[in-house]
Amino acid sequence: MVRVTRTIRDTATVATELIEELGPIIAGERADFAHRCHERSISMTHLHLMTLLETYGPLPMSRVAELLGCGLPTATGIVSRMEERGLVERQHQAEDRRVVTLSLAAAGANEIRQLQLGRRQRMATAVAHLSDDERERLLASVRALRAAFNRVHSEGDRA
């Protein structure tokens, strides 16, 4: 009788192996995404700002500068170029015309949708190469990992 011994690997080893497996996938996707942004003439700064506006809604220009990590004159220049392309819109507050709020324009929202669609299509193509069983196991594993990350973040443990 042959006895099979299963070795239980420690958490750090498994985490390292996961990072080593996922790293090239993430790097490849990041490079492909950056290339698609470049093809659409969207800089990483423009993408970052459009994503912030999509997530948080309209923001005052002072907050935009803060989130971009630059001064108001630099943020104004970035926003002006984006506004010329129809990606964002500026509104002056009725109560105080000096206060300018920035929001995502329809063209900016469409650019984000198109970039996300490309990412979904690449994921679907890769997943199509898996068997039904592999797809189900992968989905269950990713859901478990996501839940674990959510627990870590809710507990405030950023180690």
PDB file of C-alpha atoms in Angstrom:
ATOM      1  CA  MET A   1       0.000   0.000   0.000  1.00  0.00           C
ATOM      2  CA  VAL A   2       1.394   3.360  -1.053  1.00  0.00           C
ATOM      3  CA  ARG A   3       0.703   6.191   1.309  1.00  0.00           C
ATOM      4  CA  VAL A   4       0.344   9.702  -0.137  1.00  0.00           C
ATOM      5  CA  THR A   5       1.526  12.413   2.180  1.00  0.00           C
ATOM      6  CA  ARG A   6       0.161  15.868   1.575  1.00  0.00           C
ATOM      7  CA  THR A   7       2.389  18.730   2.596  1.00  0.00           C
ATOM      8  CA  ILE A   8       0.629  21.752   3.985  1.00  0.00           C
ATOM      9  CA  ARG A   9       2.495  24.840   2.883  1.00  0.00           C
ATOM     10  CA  ASP A  10       2.612  27.875   5.114  1.00  0.00           C
ATOM     11  CA  THR A  11       0.603  30.986   4.315  1.00  0.00           C
ATOM     12  CA  ALA A  12       3.626  33.077   3.350  1.00  0.00           C
ATOM     13  CA  THR A  13       4.785  30.479   0.832  1.00  0.00           C
ATOM     14  CA  VAL A  14       1.359  30.236  -0.792  1.00  0.00           C
ATOM     15  CA  ALA A  15       1.030  34.031  -0.864  1.00  0.00           C
ATOM     16  CA  THR A  16       4.423  34.288  -2.568  1.00  0.00           C
ATOM     17  CA  GLU A  17       3.458  31.654  -5.131  1.00  0.00           C
ATOM     18  CA  LEU A  18       0.159  33.438  -5.819  1.00  0.00           C
ATOM     19  CA  ILE A  19       1.954  36.728  -6.396  1.00  0.00           C
ATOM     20  CA  GLU A  20       4.468  35.010  -8.675  1.00  0.00           C
ATOM     21  CA  GLU A  21       1.613  33.475 -10.699  1.00  0.00           C
ATOM     22  CA  LEU A  22      -0.588  36.573 -10.807  1.00  0.00           C
ATOM     23  CA  GLY A  23       2.253  39.082 -11.301  1.00  0.00           C
ATOM     24  CA  PRO A  24       2.853  38.396 -14.996  1.00  0.00           C
ATOM     25  CA  ILE A  25      -0.897  38.371 -15.698  1.00  0.00           C
ATOM     26  CA  ILE A  26      -1.387  41.711 -13.946  1.00  0.00           C
ATOM     27  CA  ALA A  27       1.703  43.224 -15.600  1.00  0.00           C
ATOM     28  CA  GLY A  28       0.544  42.070 -19.036  1.00  0.00           C
ATOM     29  CA  GLU A  29      -2.939  43.443 -18.489  1.00  0.00           C
ATOM     30  CA  ARG A  30      -1.540  46.742 -17.183  1.00  0.00           C
ATOM     31  CA  ALA A  31       0.707  47.047 -20.268  1.00  0.00           C
ATOM     32  CA  ASP A  32      -2.172  46.204 -22.618  1.00  0.00           C
ATOM     33  CA  PHE A  33      -4.458  48.681 -20.839  1.00  0.00           C
ATOM     34  CA  ALA A  34      -1.792  51.411 -21.038  1.00  0.00           C
ATOM     35  CA  HIS A  35      -1.369  50.684 -24.750  1.00  0.00           C
ATOM     36  CA  ARG A  36      -5.123  50.967 -25.318  1.00  0.00           C
ATOM     37  CA  CYS A  37      -5.157  54.278 -23.424  1.00  0.00           C
ATOM     38  CA  HIS A  38      -2.273  55.509 -25.578  1.00  0.00           C
ATOM     39  CA  GLU A  39      -4.173  54.507 -28.739  1.00  0.00           C
ATOM     40  CA  ARG A  40      -7.107  56.581 -27.512  1.00  0.00           C
ATOM     41  CA  SER A  41      -4.793  59.508 -26.574  1.00  0.00           C
ATOM     42  CA  ILE A  42      -5.708  59.205 -22.911  1.00  0.00           C
ATOM     43  CA  SER A  43      -2.856  59.802 -20.493  1.00  0.00           C
ATOM     44  CA  MET A  44      -2.690  57.995 -17.177  1.00  0.00           C
ATOM     45  CA  THR A  45      -3.391  61.329 -15.462  1.00  0.00           C
ATOM     46  CA  HIS A  46      -6.508  61.828 -17.597  1.00  0.00           C
ATOM     47  CA  LEU A  47      -7.643  58.269 -16.885  1.00  0.00           C
ATOM     48  CA  HIS A  48      -7.019  58.721 -13.166  1.00  0.00           C
ATOM     49  CA  LEU A  49      -9.055  61.930 -13.074  1.00  0.00           C
ATOM     50  CA  MET A  50     -11.913  60.469 -15.139  1.00  0.00           C
ATOM     51  CA  THR A  51     -12.023  57.454 -12.818  1.00  0.00           C
ATOM     52  CA  LEU A  52     -12.139  59.723  -9.758  1.00  0.00           C
ATOM     53  CA  LEU A  53     -15.007  61.709 -11.270  1.00  0.00           C
ATOM     54  CA  GLU A  54     -16.834  58.507 -12.217  1.00  0.00           C
ATOM     55  CA  THR A  55     -16.431  57.203  -8.666  1.00  0.00           C
ATOM     56  CA  TYR A  56     -17.031  60.339  -6.581  1.00  0.00           C
ATOM     57  CA  GLY A  57     -19.067  62.550  -8.889  1.00  0.00           C
ATOM     58  CA  PRO A  58     -18.383  66.246  -9.430  1.00  0.00           C
ATOM     59  CA  LEU A  59     -15.384  67.627  -7.536  1.00  0.00           C
ATOM     60  CA  PRO A  60     -14.215  71.183  -6.834  1.00  0.00           C
ATOM     61  CA  MET A  61     -11.055  72.135  -8.724  1.00  0.00           C
ATOM     62  CA  SER A  62      -9.145  72.541  -5.454  1.00  0.00           C
ATOM     63  CA  ARG A  63      -9.900  68.897  -4.609  1.00  0.00           C
ATOM     64  CA  VAL A  64      -8.954  67.823  -8.153  1.00  0.00           C
ATOM     65  CA  ALA A  65      -5.532  69.454  -7.715  1.00  0.00           C
ATOM     66  CA  GLU A  66      -5.129  67.773  -4.340  1.00  0.00           C
ATOM     67  CA  LEU A  67      -6.064  64.330  -5.693  1.00  0.00           C
ATOM     68  CA  LEU A  68      -3.715  64.744  -8.656  1.00  0.00           C
ATOM     69  CA  GLY A  69      -0.920  65.830  -6.320  1.00  0.00           C
ATOM     70  CA  CYS A  70      -0.254  69.097  -8.115  1.00  0.00           C
ATOM     71  CA  GLY A  71      -0.927  72.794  -7.802  1.00  0.00           C
ATOM     72  CA  LEU A  72      -4.105  74.453  -9.001  1.00  0.00           C
ATOM     73  CA  PRO A  73      -2.417  76.003 -12.095  1.00  0.00           C
ATOM     74  CA  THR A  74      -1.164  72.567 -13.213  1.00  0.00           C
ATOM     75  CA  ALA A  75      -4.568  70.969 -12.561  1.00  0.00           C
ATOM     76  CA  THR A  76      -6.220  73.772 -14.532  1.00  0.00           C
ATOM     77  CA  GLY A  77      -3.972  73.055 -17.524  1.00  0.00           C
ATOM     78  CA  ILE A  78      -4.729  69.323 -17.370  1.00  0.00           C
ATOM     79  CA  VAL A  79      -8.460  69.979 -17.091  1.00  0.00           C
ATOM     80  CA  SER A  80      -8.380  72.507 -19.958  1.00  0.00           C
ATOM     81  CA  ARG A  81      -6.895  69.900 -22.318  1.00  0.00           C
ATOM     82  CA  MET A  82      -9.462  67.338 -21.172  1.00  0.00           C
ATOM     83  CA  GLU A  83     -12.297  69.831 -21.574  1.00  0.00           C
ATOM     84  CA  GLU A  84     -11.172  70.617 -25.142  1.00  0.00           C
ATOM     85  CA  ARG A  85     -11.592  66.907 -25.932  1.00  0.00           C
ATOM     86  CA  GLY A  86     -15.016  66.832 -24.283  1.00  0.00           C
ATOM     87  CA  LEU A  87     -13.914  64.396 -21.546  1.00  0.00           C
ATOM     88  CA  VAL A  88     -14.840  66.634 -18.601  1.00  0.00           C
ATOM     89  CA  GLU A  89     -17.033  69.669 -17.970  1.00  0.00           C
ATOM     90  CA  ARG A  90     -16.507  72.649 -15.684  1.00  0.00           C
ATOM     91  CA  GLN A  91     -19.388  74.335 -13.905  1.00  0.00           C
ATOM     92  CA  HIS A  92     -19.285  77.563 -11.935  1.00  0.00           C
ATOM     93  CA  GLN A  93     -21.270  77.525  -8.704  1.00  0.00           C
ATOM     94  CA  ALA A  94     -24.271  79.876  -8.819  1.00  0.00           C
ATOM     95  CA  GLU A  95     -23.671  81.091  -5.236  1.00  0.00           C
ATOM     96  CA  ASP A  96     -19.991  81.830  -5.773  1.00  0.00           C
ATOM     97  CA  ARG A  97     -18.800  81.988  -9.390  1.00  0.00           C
ATOM     98  CA  ARG A  98     -15.183  81.650  -8.196  1.00  0.00           C
ATOM     99  CA  VAL A  99     -15.872  78.037  -7.176  1.00  0.00           C
ATOM    100  CA  VAL A 100     -15.458  75.708 -10.159  1.00  0.00           C
ATOM    101  CA  THR A 101     -16.692  72.119 -10.058  1.00  0.00           C
ATOM    102  CA  LEU A 102     -15.490  69.462 -12.460  1.00  0.00           C
ATOM    103  CA  SER A 103     -17.617  66.564 -13.678  1.00  0.00           C
ATOM    104  CA  LEU A 104     -17.210  63.696 -16.113  1.00  0.00           C
ATOM    105  CA  ALA A 105     -18.685  64.453 -19.545  1.00  0.00           C
ATOM    106  CA  ALA A 106     -20.546  61.882 -21.618  1.00  0.00           C
ATOM    107  CA  ALA A 107     -17.494  61.422 -23.882  1.00  0.00           C
ATOM    108  CA  GLY A 108     -15.302  60.741 -20.833  1.00  0.00           C
ATOM    109  CA  ALA A 109     -17.758  58.187 -19.476  1.00  0.00           C
ATOM    110  CA  ASN A 110     -17.837  56.550 -22.906  1.00  0.00           C
ATOM    111  CA  GLU A 111     -14.028  56.319 -23.024  1.00  0.00           C
ATOM    112  CA  ILE A 112     -14.012  54.564 -19.638  1.00  0.00           C
ATOM    113  CA  ARG A 113     -16.751  52.170 -20.816  1.00  0.00           C
ATOM    114  CA  GLN A 114     -14.798  51.333 -23.977  1.00  0.00           C
ATOM    115  CA  LEU A 115     -11.606  50.653 -22.023  1.00  0.00           C
ATOM    116  CA  GLN A 116     -13.508  48.446 -19.556  1.00  0.00           C
ATOM    117  CA  LEU A 117     -15.166  46.599 -22.432  1.00  0.00           C
ATOM    118  CA  GLY A 118     -11.758  45.784 -23.900  1.00  0.00           C
ATOM    119  CA  ARG A 119     -10.626  44.432 -20.532  1.00  0.00           C
ATOM    120  CA  ARG A 120     -13.777  42.288 -20.226  1.00  0.00           C
ATOM    121  CA  GLN A 121     -13.317  40.926 -23.729  1.00  0.00           C
ATOM    122  CA  ARG A 122      -9.700  39.917 -22.983  1.00  0.00           C
ATOM    123  CA  MET A 123     -10.822  38.220 -19.767  1.00  0.00           C
ATOM    124  CA  ALA A 124     -13.611  36.357 -21.573  1.00  0.00           C
ATOM    125  CA  THR A 125     -11.162  35.169 -24.229  1.00  0.00           C
ATOM    126  CA  ALA A 126      -8.753  33.831 -21.594  1.00  0.00           C
ATOM    127  CA  VAL A 127     -11.535  32.205 -19.538  1.00  0.00           C
ATOM    128  CA  ALA A 128     -12.886  30.515 -22.669  1.00  0.00           C
ATOM    129  CA  HIS A 129      -9.664  28.472 -22.748  1.00  0.00           C
ATOM    130  CA  LEU A 130     -10.578  26.854 -19.396  1.00  0.00           C
ATOM    131  CA  SER A 131     -12.783  23.824 -18.911  1.00  0.00           C
ATOM    132  CA  ASP A 132     -16.179  24.269 -17.254  1.00  0.00           C
ATOM    133  CA  ASP A 133     -14.786  22.804 -14.029  1.00  0.00           C
ATOM    134  CA  GLU A 134     -11.714  25.063 -14.115  1.00  0.00           C
ATOM    135  CA  ARG A 135     -13.915  28.139 -14.639  1.00  0.00           C
ATOM    136  CA  GLU A 136     -16.123  27.268 -11.665  1.00  0.00           C
ATOM    137  CA  ARG A 137     -13.137  26.544  -9.399  1.00  0.00           C
ATOM    138  CA  LEU A 138     -11.407  29.753 -10.486  1.00  0.00           C
ATOM    139  CA  LEU A 139     -14.515  31.832  -9.818  1.00  0.00           C
ATOM    140  CA  ALA A 140     -14.998  30.264  -6.372  1.00  0.00           C
ATOM    141  CA  SER A 141     -11.318  30.837  -5.537  1.00  0.00           C
ATOM    142  CA  VAL A 142     -11.342  34.466  -6.668  1.00  0.00           C
ATOM    143  CA  ARG A 143     -14.524  35.110  -4.678  1.00  0.00           C
ATOM    144  CA  ALA A 144     -12.897  33.590  -1.586  1.00  0.00           C
ATOM    145  CA  LEU A 145      -9.773  35.725  -2.098  1.00  0.00           C
ATOM    146  CA  ARG A 146     -11.892  38.856  -2.570  1.00  0.00           C
ATOM    147  CA  ALA A 147     -13.797  38.101   0.646  1.00  0.00           C
ATOM    148  CA  ALA A 148     -10.490  37.648   2.476  1.00  0.00           C
ATOM    149  CA  PHE A 149      -9.225  41.015   1.190  1.00  0.00           C
ATOM    150  CA  ASN A 150     -12.502  42.627   2.285  1.00  0.00           C
ATOM    151  CA  ARG A 151     -12.061  41.185   5.780  1.00  0.00           C
ATOM    152  CA  VAL A 152      -8.481  42.413   5.958  1.00  0.00           C
ATOM    153  CA  HIS A 153      -9.520  45.917   4.880  1.00  0.00           C
ATOM    154  CA  SER A 154     -12.507  46.056   7.243  1.00  0.00           C
ATOM    155  CA  GLU A 155     -10.265  45.007  10.145  1.00  0.00           C
ATOM    156  CA  GLY A 156      -7.774  47.728   9.245  1.00  0.00           C
ATOM    157  CA  ASP A 157      -4.945  45.204   8.857  1.00  0.00           C
ATOM    158  CA  ARG A 158      -2.890  46.494   5.922  1.00  0.00           C
ATOM    159  CA  ALA A 159       0.087  44.187   6.486  1.00  0.00           C
TER     160      ALA A 159
END
